Tab-separated table of C-alpha atoms in Angstrom:
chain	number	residue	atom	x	y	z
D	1	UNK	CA	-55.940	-215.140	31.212
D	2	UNK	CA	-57.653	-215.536	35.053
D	3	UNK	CA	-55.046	-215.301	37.246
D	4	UNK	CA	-55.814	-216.739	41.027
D	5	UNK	CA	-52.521	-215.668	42.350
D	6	UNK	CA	-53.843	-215.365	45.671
D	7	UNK	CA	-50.752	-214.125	47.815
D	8	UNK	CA	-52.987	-214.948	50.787
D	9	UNK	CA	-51.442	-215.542	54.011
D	10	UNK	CA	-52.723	-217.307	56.971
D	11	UNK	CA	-50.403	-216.986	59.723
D	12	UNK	CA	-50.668	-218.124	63.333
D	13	UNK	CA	-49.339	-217.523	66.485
D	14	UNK	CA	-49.933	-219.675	69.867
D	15	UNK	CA	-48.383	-219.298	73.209
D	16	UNK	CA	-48.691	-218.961	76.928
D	17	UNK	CA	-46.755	-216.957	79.500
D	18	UNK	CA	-45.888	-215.767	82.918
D	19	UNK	CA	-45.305	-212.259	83.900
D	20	UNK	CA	-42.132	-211.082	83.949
D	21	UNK	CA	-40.387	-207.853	85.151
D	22	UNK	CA	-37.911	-208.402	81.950
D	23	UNK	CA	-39.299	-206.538	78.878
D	24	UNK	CA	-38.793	-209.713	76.167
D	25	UNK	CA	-38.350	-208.794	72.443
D	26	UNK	CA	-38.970	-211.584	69.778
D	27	UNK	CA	-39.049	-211.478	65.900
D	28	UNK	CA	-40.377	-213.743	63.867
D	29	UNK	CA	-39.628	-213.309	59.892
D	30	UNK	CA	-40.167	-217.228	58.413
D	31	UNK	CA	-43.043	-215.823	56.171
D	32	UNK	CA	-43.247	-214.470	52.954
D	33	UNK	CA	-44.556	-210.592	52.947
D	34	UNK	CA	-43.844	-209.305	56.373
D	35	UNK	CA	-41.513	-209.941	60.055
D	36	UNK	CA	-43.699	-209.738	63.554
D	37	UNK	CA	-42.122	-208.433	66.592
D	38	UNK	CA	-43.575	-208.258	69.983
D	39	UNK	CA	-42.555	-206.758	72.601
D	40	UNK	CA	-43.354	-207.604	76.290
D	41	UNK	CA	-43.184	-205.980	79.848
D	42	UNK	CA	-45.091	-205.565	83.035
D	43	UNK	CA	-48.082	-204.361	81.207
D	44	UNK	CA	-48.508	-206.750	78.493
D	45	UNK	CA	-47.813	-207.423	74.759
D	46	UNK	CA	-47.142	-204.485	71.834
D	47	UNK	CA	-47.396	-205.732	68.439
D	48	UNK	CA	-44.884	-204.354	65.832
D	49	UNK	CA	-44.883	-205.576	61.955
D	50	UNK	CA	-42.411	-204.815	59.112
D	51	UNK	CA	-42.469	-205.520	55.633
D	52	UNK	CA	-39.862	-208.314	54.662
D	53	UNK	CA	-38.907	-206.438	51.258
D	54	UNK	CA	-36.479	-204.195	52.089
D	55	UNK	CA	-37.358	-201.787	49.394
D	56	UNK	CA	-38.354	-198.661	51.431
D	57	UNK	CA	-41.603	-197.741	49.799
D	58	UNK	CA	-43.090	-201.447	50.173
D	59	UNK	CA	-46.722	-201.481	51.099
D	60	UNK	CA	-48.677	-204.534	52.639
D	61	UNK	CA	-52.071	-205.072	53.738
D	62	UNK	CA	-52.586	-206.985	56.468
D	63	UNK	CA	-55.692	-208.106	58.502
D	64	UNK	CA	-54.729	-208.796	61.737
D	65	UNK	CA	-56.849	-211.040	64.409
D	66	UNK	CA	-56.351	-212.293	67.683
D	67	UNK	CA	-57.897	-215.024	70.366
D	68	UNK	CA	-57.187	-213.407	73.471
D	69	UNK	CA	-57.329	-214.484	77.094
D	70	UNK	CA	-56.465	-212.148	80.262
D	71	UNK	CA	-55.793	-209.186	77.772
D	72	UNK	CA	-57.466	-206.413	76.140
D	73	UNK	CA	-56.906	-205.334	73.143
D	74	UNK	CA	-56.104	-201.286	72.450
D	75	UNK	CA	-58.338	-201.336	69.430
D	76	UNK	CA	-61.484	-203.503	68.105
D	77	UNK	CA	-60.592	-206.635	66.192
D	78	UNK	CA	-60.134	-207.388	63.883
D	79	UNK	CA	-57.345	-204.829	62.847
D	80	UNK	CA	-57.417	-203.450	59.352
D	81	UNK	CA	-54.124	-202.011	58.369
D	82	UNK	CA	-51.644	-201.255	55.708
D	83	UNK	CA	-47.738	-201.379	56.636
D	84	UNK	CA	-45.766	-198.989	54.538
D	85	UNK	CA	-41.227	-199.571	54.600
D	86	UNK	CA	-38.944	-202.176	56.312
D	87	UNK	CA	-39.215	-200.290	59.933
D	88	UNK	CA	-41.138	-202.067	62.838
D	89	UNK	CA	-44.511	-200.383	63.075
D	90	UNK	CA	-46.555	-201.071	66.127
D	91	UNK	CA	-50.203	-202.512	65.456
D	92	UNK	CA	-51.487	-203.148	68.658
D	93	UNK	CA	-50.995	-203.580	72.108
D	94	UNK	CA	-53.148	-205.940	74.473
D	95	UNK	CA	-52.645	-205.234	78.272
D	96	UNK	CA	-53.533	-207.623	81.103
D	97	UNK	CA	-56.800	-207.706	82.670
D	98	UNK	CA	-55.114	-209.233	85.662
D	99	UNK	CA	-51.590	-209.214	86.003
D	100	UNK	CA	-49.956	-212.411	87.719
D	101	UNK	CA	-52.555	-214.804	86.238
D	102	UNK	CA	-52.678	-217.366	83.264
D	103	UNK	CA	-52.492	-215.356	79.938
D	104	UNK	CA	-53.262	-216.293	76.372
D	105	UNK	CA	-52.501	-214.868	73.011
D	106	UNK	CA	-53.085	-216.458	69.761
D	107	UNK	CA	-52.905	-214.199	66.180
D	108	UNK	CA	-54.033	-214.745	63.071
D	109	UNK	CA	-53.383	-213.073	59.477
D	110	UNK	CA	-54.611	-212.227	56.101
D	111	UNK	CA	-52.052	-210.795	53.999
D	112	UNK	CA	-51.256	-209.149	50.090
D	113	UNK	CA	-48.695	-207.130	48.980
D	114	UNK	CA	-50.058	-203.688	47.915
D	115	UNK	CA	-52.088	-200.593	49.674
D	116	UNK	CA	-56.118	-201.214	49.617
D	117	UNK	CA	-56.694	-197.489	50.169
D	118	UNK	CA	-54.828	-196.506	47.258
D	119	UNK	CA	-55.733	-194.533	44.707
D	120	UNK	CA	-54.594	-195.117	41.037
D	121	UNK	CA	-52.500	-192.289	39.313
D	122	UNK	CA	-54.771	-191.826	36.141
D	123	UNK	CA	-52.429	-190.106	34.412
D	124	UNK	CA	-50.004	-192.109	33.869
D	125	UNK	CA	-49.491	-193.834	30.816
D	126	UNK	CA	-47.860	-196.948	30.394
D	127	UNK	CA	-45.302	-198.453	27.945
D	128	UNK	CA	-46.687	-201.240	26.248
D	129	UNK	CA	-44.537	-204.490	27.567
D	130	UNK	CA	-42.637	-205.907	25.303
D	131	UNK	CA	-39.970	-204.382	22.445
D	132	UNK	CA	-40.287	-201.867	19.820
D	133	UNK	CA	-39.498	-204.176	17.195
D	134	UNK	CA	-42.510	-206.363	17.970
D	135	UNK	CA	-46.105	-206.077	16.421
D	136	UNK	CA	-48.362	-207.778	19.115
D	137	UNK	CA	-52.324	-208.299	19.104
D	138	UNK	CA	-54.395	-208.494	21.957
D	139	UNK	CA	-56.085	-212.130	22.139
D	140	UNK	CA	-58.268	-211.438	24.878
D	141	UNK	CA	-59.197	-207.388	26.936
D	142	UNK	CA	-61.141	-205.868	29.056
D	143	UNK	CA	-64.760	-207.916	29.766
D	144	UNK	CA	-63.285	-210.960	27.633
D	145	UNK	CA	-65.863	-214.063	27.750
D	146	UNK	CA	-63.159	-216.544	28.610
D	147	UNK	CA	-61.360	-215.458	31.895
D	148	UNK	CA	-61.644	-211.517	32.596
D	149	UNK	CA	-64.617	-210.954	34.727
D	150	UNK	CA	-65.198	-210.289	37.970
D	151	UNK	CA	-62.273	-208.937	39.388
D	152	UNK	CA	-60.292	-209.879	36.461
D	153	UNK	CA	-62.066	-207.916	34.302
D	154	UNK	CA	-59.453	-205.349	33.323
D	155	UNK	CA	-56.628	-207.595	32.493
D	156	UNK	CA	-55.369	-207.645	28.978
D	157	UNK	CA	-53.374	-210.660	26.827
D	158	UNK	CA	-50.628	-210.150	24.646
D	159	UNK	CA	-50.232	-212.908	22.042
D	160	UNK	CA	-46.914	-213.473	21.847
D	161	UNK	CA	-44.659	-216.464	21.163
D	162	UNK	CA	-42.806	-218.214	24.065
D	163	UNK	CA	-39.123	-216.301	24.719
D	164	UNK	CA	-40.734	-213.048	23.829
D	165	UNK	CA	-39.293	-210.178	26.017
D	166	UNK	CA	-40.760	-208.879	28.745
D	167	UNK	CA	-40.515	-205.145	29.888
D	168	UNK	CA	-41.535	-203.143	32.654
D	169	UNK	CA	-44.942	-201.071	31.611
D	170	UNK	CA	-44.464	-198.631	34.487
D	171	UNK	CA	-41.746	-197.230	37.185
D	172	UNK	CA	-41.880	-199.376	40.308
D	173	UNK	CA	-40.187	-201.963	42.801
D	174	UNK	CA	-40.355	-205.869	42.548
D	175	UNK	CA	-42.522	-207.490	45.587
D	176	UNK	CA	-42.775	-211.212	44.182
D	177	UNK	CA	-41.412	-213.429	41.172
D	178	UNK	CA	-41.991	-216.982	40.372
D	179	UNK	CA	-40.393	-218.886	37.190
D	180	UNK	CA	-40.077	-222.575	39.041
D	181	UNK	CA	-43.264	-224.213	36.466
D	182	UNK	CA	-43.086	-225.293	33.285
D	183	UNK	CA	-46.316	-226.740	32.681
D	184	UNK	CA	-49.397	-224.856	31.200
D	185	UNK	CA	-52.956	-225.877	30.054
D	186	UNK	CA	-56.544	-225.093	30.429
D	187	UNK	CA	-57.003	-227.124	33.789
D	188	UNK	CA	-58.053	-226.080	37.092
D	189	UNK	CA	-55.021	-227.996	38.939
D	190	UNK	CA	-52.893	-225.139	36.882
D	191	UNK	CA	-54.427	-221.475	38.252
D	192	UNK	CA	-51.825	-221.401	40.744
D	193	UNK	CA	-48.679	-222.647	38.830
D	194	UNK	CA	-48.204	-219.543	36.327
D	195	UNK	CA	-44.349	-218.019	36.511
D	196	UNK	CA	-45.223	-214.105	37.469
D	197	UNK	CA	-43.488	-210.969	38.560
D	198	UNK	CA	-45.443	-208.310	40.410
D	199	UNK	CA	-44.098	-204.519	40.442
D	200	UNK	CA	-45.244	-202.342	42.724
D	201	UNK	CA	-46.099	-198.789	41.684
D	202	UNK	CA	-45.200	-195.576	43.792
D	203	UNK	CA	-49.326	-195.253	44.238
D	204	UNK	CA	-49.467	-198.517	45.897
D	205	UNK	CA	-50.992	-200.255	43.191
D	206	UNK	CA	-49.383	-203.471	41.332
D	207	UNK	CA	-48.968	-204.810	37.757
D	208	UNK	CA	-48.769	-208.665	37.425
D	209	UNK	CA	-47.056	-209.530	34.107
D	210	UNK	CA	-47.851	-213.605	34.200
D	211	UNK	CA	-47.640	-216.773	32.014
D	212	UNK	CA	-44.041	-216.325	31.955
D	213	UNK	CA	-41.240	-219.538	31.068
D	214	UNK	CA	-39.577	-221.465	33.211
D	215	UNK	CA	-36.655	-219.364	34.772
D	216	UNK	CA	-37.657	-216.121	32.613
D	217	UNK	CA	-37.647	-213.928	35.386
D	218	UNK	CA	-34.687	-211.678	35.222
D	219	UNK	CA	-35.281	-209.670	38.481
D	220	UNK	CA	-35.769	-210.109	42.686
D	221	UNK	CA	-38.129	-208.758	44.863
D	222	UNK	CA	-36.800	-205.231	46.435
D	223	UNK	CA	-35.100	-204.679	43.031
D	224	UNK	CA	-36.249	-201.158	41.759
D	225	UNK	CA	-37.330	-200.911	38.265
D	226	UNK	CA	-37.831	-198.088	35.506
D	227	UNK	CA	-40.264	-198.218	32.553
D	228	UNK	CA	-39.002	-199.667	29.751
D	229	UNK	CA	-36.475	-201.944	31.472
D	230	UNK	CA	-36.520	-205.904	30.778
D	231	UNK	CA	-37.768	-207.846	33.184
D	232	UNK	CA	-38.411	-211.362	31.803
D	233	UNK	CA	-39.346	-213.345	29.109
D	234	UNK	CA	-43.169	-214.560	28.098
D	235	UNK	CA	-43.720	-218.628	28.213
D	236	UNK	CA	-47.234	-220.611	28.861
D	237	UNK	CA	-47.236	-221.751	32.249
D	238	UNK	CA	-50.327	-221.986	34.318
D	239	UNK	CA	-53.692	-221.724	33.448
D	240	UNK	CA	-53.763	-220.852	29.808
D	241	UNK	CA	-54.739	-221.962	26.478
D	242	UNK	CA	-51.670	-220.532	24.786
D	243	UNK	CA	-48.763	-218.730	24.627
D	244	UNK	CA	-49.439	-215.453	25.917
D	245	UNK	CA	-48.626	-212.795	28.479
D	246	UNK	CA	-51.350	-211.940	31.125
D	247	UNK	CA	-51.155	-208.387	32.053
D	248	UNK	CA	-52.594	-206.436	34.640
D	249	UNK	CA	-53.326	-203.902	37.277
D	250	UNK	CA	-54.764	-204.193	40.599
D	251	UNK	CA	-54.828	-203.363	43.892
D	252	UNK	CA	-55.859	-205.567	46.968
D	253	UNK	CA	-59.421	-205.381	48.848
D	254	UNK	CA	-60.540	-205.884	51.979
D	255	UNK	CA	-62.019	-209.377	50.961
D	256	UNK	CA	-58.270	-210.289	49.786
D	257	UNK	CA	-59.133	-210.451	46.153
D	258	UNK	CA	-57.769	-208.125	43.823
D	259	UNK	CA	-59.748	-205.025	42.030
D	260	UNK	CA	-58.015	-204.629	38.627
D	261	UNK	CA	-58.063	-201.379	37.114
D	262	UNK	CA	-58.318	-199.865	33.944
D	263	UNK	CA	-54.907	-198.293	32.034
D	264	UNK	CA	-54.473	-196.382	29.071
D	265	UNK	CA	-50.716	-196.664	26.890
D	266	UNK	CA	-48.971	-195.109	24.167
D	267	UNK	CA	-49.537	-196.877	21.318
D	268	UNK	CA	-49.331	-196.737	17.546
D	269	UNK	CA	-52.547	-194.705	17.362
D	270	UNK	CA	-52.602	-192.640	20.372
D	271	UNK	CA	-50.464	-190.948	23.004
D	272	UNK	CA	-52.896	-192.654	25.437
D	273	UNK	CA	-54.698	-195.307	24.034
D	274	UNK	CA	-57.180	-198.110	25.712
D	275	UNK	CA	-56.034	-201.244	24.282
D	276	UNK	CA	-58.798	-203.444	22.465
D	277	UNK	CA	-59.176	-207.044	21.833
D	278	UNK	CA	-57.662	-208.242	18.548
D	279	UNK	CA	-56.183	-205.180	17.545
D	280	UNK	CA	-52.519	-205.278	16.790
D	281	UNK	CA	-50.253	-202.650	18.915
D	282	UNK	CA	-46.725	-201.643	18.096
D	283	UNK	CA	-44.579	-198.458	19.686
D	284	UNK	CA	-45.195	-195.074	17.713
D	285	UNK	CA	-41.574	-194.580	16.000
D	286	UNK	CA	-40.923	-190.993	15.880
D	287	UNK	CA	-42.055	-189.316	12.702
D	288	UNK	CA	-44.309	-191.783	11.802
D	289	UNK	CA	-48.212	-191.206	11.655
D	290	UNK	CA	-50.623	-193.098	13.190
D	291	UNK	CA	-52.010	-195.549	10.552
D	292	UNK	CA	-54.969	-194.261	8.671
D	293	UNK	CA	-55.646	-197.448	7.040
D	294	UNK	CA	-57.186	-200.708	8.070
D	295	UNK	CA	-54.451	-203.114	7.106
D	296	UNK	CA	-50.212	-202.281	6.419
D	297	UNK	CA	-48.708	-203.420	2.905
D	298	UNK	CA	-46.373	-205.478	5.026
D	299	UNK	CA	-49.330	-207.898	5.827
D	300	UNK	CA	-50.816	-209.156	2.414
D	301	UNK	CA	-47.967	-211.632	0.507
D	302	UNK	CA	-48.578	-214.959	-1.319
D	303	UNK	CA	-48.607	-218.389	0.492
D	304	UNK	CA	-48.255	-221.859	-0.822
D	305	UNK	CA	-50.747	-224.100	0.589
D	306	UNK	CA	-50.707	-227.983	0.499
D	307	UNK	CA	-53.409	-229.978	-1.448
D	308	UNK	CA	-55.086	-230.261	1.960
D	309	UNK	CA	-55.106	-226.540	1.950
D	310	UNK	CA	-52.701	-226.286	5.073
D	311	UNK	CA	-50.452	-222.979	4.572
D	312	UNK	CA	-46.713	-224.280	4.447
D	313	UNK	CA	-44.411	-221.212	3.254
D	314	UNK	CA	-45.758	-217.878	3.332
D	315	UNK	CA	-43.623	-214.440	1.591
D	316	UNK	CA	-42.535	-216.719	-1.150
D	317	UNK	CA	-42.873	-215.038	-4.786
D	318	UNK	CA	-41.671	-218.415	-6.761
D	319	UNK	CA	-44.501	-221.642	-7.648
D	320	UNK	CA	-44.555	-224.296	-9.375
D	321	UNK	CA	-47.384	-225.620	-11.829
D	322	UNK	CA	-49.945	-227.741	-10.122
D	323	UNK	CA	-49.229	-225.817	-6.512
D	324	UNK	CA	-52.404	-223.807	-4.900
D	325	UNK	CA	-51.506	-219.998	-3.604
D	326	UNK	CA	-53.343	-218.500	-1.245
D	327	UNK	CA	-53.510	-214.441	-1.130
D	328	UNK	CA	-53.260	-213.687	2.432
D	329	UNK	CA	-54.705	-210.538	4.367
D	330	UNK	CA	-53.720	-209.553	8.113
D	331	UNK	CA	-55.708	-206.698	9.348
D	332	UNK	CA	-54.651	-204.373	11.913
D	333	UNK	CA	-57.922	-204.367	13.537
D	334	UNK	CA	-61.585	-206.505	13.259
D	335	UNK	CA	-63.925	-204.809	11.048
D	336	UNK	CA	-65.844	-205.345	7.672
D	337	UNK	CA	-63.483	-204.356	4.399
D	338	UNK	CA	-64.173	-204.357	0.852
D	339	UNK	CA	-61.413	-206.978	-0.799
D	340	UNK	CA	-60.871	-207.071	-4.927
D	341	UNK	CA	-57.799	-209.097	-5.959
D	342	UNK	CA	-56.720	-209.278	-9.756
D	343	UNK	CA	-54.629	-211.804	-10.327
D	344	UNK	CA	-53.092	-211.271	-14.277
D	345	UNK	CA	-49.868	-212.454	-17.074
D	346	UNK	CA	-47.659	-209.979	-17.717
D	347	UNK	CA	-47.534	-210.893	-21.228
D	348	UNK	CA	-51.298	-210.500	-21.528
D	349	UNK	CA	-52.011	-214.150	-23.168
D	350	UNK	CA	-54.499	-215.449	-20.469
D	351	UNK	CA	-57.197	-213.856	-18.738
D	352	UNK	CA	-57.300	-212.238	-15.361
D	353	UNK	CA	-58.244	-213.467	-12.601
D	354	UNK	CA	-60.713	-211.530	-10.958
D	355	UNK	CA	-61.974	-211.837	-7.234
D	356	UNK	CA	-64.190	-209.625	-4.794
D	357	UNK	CA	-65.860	-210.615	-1.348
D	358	UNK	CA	-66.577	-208.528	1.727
D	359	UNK	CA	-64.633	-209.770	4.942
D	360	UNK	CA	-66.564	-210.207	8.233
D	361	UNK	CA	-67.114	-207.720	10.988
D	362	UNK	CA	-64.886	-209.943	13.481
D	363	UNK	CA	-62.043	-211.539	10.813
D	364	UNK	CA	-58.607	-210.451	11.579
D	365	UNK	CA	-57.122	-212.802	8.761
D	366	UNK	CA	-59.172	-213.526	5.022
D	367	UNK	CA	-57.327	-215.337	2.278
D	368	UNK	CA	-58.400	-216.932	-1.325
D	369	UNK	CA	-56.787	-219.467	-2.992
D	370	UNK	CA	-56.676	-220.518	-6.597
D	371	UNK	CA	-54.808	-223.584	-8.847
D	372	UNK	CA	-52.081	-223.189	-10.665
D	373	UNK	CA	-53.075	-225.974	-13.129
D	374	UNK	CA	-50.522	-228.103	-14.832
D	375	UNK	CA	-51.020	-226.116	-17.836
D	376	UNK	CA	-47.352	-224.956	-19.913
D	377	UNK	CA	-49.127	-221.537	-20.441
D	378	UNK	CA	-49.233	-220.947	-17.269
D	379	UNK	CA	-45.969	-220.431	-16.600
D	380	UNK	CA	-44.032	-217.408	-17.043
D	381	UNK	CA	-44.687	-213.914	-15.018
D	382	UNK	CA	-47.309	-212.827	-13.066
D	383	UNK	CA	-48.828	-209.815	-11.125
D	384	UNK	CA	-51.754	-209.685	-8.367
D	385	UNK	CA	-53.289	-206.416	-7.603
D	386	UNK	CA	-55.061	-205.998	-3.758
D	387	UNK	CA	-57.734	-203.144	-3.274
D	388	UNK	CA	-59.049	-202.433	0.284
D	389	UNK	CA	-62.281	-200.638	0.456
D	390	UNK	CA	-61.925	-199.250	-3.097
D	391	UNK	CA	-58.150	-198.171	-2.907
D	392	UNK	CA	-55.878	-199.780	-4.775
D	393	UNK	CA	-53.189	-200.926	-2.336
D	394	UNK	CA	-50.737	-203.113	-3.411
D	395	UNK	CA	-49.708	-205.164	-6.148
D	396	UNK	CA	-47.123	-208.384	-6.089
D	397	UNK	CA	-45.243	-209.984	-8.779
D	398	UNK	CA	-44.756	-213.706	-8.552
D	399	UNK	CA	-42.924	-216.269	-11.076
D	400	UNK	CA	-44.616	-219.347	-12.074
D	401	UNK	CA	-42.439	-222.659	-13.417
């Protein structure tokens, strides 16, 4: 989902002074991304800025202007510039015009964690974020209608149910967390109350993992953080339609928006895969081949359905007479598949069932349902047969009473 996390800092300094013969040093760190220190003599002001995160390899980009009176500036403003580590790095220095008369200095500043002139590390691949025991679908990727465009639109959501674990896609440092909300919805009042933790990447780019529950962050900016390692837990805070996890990478710009960027993952299929909307994605387990079929046995079982045709129990091999089943189909992917289902008495006394359709191009899920009528010769043992695109696939046995 659209995140409008907009880590944008206006900051703003106002003071006169005398000149002095003492050289006065003052630091100012009650902000959120990075500590000012200036530095004053007989000549006039130096500018020096540090990243608050005391991870070493922290990057921030900072726009830096200034209202000026009796001073010069050393470069052009504004100043466009990126501060790399926790040491003071000097920025810019204004000197006086006219020493021993009425001075003025007054800064302003845009700020977001991250390097705007980096360059993303194409090769890497990244781990798919959350455990190797889960089987997770992508509800919305790259381009999706509802929230990724613009400069959102290479962010990817994982459909995953709240408490889910969360783990780091890619080596990196923690610049941010938040897990104080607890509300989520599709309102506007929401975009900026989504629980988040942003990891910053050795190439200065950052991953925003997002949506997350109410104190389900399990890390602190500066912490350092390998791929793999678990970081939080999903929720449905913010602005969101769902329980989901928001994932993406981006860098900063020098508009102070972010410019997500395409990724590629080890996946189920591929060694380095582009995930796609409403596919489902699991870890490859070693040994195993990548599926070669549109659908896993594991995903077609027998439901019983209400009289209002709501599924209530699905896996279940044991009905009763006058219940409905449903025969349920999960696909791995969207696409248009062949279905026959023969549904048959061991004992050969009734006819089979017989039913074929063709599912559509974009249905993840098909199902048919049929009556067990209140009928005694109904009862007794049963078997239903599933073929996918002419393969016979599975079969079920099922006990009727």
């Amino acid at each position: 989902m659209k995140q409008l996390l907009t880590f944008l800092l206006f900051l703003c300094i106002s003071f006169c002074f005398s000149i002095s013969s003492e050289e006065l040093n003052t630091e100012d760190c009650n902000r959120e991304w990075i500590c000012l220190l200036e530095v004053e003599d007989e000549h006039g002001v130096e500018l020096f800025i540090r990243n608050k995160n005391q991870n070493p390899n922290a990057a921030t980009s900072i726009k830096l202007d200034a209202i000026l009176t009796n001073l010069t500036p050393s470069n052009p403003l504004p100043v466009y510039t990126v501060i790399r580590g926790n040491e003071p790095r000097s920025v810019l220095k204004l000197e006086y015009k006219e020493k021993g008369k009425y001075a003025f200095r007054s800064f302003s500043y845009r700020v977001r964690p991250g390097d705007w002139d980096s360059q993303h590390d194409d090769s890497v691949t990244y781990q798919l974020p959350f455990g190797p025991e889960e089987k997770i679908r992508i509800s919305q990727g790259y381009n999706g209608k509802i929230t990724h465009k613009g400069q959102f639109a290479y962010a990817l959501d994982f459909l995953m149910d709240m408490g889910t674990p969360i783990y780091a896609a890619r080596d990196g440092f923690v610049v941010a967390t938040e897990d104080r909300f607890k509300e989520g919805g599709f309102r506007p009042d929401l975009i900026s109350k989504a629980n988040f933790i942003i990891i910053q990447h050795s190439d200065g780019t950052l991953a925003n993992y997002a949506h997350l529950q109410q104190k389900g962050v399990l890390v602190n900016p500066g912490d350092t953080i390998i791929q793999g390692q678990l970081i939080g837990y999903s929720g449905n805070t913010g602005y969101t339609q769902g329980p989901h996890l928001h994932f993406e990478v981006h860098k900063p710009n020098k508009n102070f928006e972010v410019t997500t960027i395409p990724t590629v993952f080890t996946t189920q299929y591929k060694s380095r895969d582009i995930l796609k909307p409403f596919y489902l994605y699991w870890h490859p387990k070693w040994g195993e081949s990548p599926p070669s079929f549109p659908i896993d046995v594991k995903d077609i079982y027998l439901c019983r359905i209400s009289k209002s045709l709501e599924k209530e129990f699905c896996g279940t091999t044991e009905f009763t007479l006058g219940e409905n089943i449903l025969i349920y189909l999960q696909f791995l992917q969207p696409g248009s598949h062949q279905i026959r289902v023969e549904v048959f008495k061991e004992d050969g006394t009734l006819d089979p069932i017989k039913i074929d359709w063709k599912s559509k191009e974009d249905n993840l899920y098909e199902g048919r349902y049929f009556e067990l009528r209140p009928n005694p010769e109904i009862s007794g043992k049963w078997v239903v047969k599933f073929s996918i695109n002419g393969v016979n696939f599975k079969s079920i046995s099922f006990l009727v009473r």
